Amino acid sequence: MVTASPDLVDPDFTDLVSTLPHDQQYSYVFNGSAQVLDHVIVNPAMLSKFSRFAYARNDADFPEVFRNDPNRPDASPTMTCRLLTSHWPEATPPVLHLPANTTAEATSPAGPS
């Protein structure tokens, strides 16, 4: 049984799993049961940059006959990758404040002194 508790996080964080369609809210399948083991939790600042979240379920979305086949890269039972796409503003190019052009005359073959 889980009892309700007050919200202790301010500002609230968002579990990106909740942004997926209900039938996609899993990261792992164990004995035929879809479960969520891999979460991505973001704060409001990151959520505002968020564009898309998905799982690359290397372990869950392949036939069971592929499991533990050493000749298949998708046979690993614990490989679930989280894919997050976000948008960031373009960086402002730096502004250089350089001194004005300087001219120095050579006083010897080695150059200016």
Coordinates of C-alpha atoms in Angstrom, one line a residue:
M1 CA 0.0 0.0 0.0
V2 CA 1.3 3.5 -0.8
T3 CA 0.0 6.4 1.2
A4 CA -0.2 9.9 -0.1
S5 CA 2.4 12.4 1.0
P6 CA 2.8 16.1 0.5
D7 CA 4.7 17.3 -2.6
L8 CA 8.2 18.1 -1.3
V9 CA 9.7 19.2 -4.6
D10 CA 9.3 22.8 -5.7
P11 CA 9.4 23.4 -8.6
D12 CA 8.0 20.1 -9.7
F13 CA 10.1 17.7 -11.8
T14 CA 8.6 15.8 -14.7
D15 CA 9.2 12.1 -15.5
L16 CA 9.5 12.1 -19.3
V17 CA 8.0 8.6 -19.3
S18 CA 4.7 10.3 -18.6
T19 CA 5.0 12.2 -21.9
L20 CA 4.9 8.9 -23.9
P21 CA 1.6 7.3 -25.2
H22 CA 0.4 4.9 -22.5
D23 CA 1.3 1.8 -24.6
Q24 CA 4.9 3.0 -24.9
Q25 CA 5.5 3.7 -21.2
Y26 CA 7.9 0.8 -20.6
S27 CA 11.6 0.4 -20.9
Y28 CA 12.0 -3.3 -20.2
V29 CA 10.0 -6.6 -20.5
F30 CA 10.5 -9.3 -17.9
N31 CA 8.7 -12.6 -18.3
G32 CA 6.2 -10.9 -20.6
S33 CA 5.5 -8.0 -18.2
A34 CA 6.3 -4.5 -19.5
Q35 CA 8.0 -2.4 -16.8
V36 CA 9.7 0.9 -16.4
L37 CA 13.2 0.7 -15.1
D38 CA 14.8 3.6 -16.8
H39 CA 13.5 7.1 -16.2
V40 CA 14.5 10.6 -17.2
I41 CA 13.5 13.2 -14.7
V42 CA 13.8 16.9 -15.7
N43 CA 13.3 20.2 -14.0
P44 CA 11.1 23.0 -15.5
A45 CA 14.1 24.7 -17.3
M46 CA 15.0 21.4 -19.1
L47 CA 11.3 20.6 -19.8
S48 CA 11.0 23.9 -21.7
K49 CA 13.8 22.7 -24.0
F50 CA 12.3 19.3 -24.3
S51 CA 11.1 18.2 -27.8
R52 CA 10.9 14.4 -27.9
F53 CA 11.6 11.4 -25.6
A54 CA 11.7 7.8 -26.7
Y55 CA 13.2 4.4 -25.7
A56 CA 15.4 2.3 -27.9
R57 CA 14.4 -1.0 -26.4
N58 CA 17.2 -3.3 -27.5
D59 CA 16.1 -5.9 -25.0
A60 CA 12.3 -5.7 -25.0
D61 CA 11.1 -5.4 -28.6
F62 CA 12.7 -8.4 -30.2
P63 CA 11.6 -12.0 -30.3
E64 CA 12.6 -14.2 -27.3
V65 CA 14.5 -16.5 -29.6
F66 CA 17.1 -13.8 -30.1
R67 CA 17.9 -13.5 -26.4
N68 CA 21.5 -14.6 -25.5
D69 CA 22.4 -15.2 -29.1
P70 CA 26.1 -14.1 -29.2
N71 CA 25.8 -13.4 -32.9
R72 CA 23.1 -10.7 -32.5
P73 CA 23.9 -7.2 -31.1
D74 CA 20.2 -6.8 -29.9
A75 CA 20.4 -9.9 -27.7
S76 CA 21.6 -8.1 -24.6
P77 CA 19.0 -8.4 -21.9
T78 CA 19.8 -5.1 -20.1
M79 CA 20.3 -2.6 -22.9
T80 CA 17.7 0.1 -23.0
C81 CA 18.7 3.5 -24.3
R82 CA 16.9 6.7 -23.5
L83 CA 16.7 9.1 -26.4
L84 CA 15.9 12.8 -25.6
T85 CA 15.7 15.5 -28.2
S86 CA 15.9 19.1 -27.0
H87 CA 16.2 22.5 -28.5
W88 CA 18.8 25.0 -27.3
P89 CA 19.1 28.6 -28.5
E90 CA 22.0 29.4 -30.8
A91 CA 25.0 30.6 -29.0
T92 CA 25.8 34.3 -29.2
P93 CA 29.1 34.7 -30.9
P94 CA 31.8 36.3 -28.7
V95 CA 32.6 40.0 -29.1
L96 CA 36.3 40.8 -29.2
H97 CA 37.5 44.1 -27.9
L98 CA 41.0 44.5 -29.4
P99 CA 43.3 47.5 -29.4
A100 CA 43.5 49.6 -32.5
N101 CA 46.1 48.6 -35.2
T102 CA 49.6 49.2 -34.0
T103 CA 52.6 50.0 -36.1
A104 CA 56.2 49.5 -34.9
E105 CA 59.3 50.2 -37.0
A106 CA 62.2 47.8 -37.0
T107 CA 65.3 49.2 -35.3
S108 CA 67.5 46.2 -36.1
P109 CA 67.4 43.1 -38.3
A110 CA 65.7 41.3 -35.4
G111 CA 62.7 43.6 -35.6
P112 CA 61.3 46.3 -33.5
S113 CA 62.7 46.9 -30.0

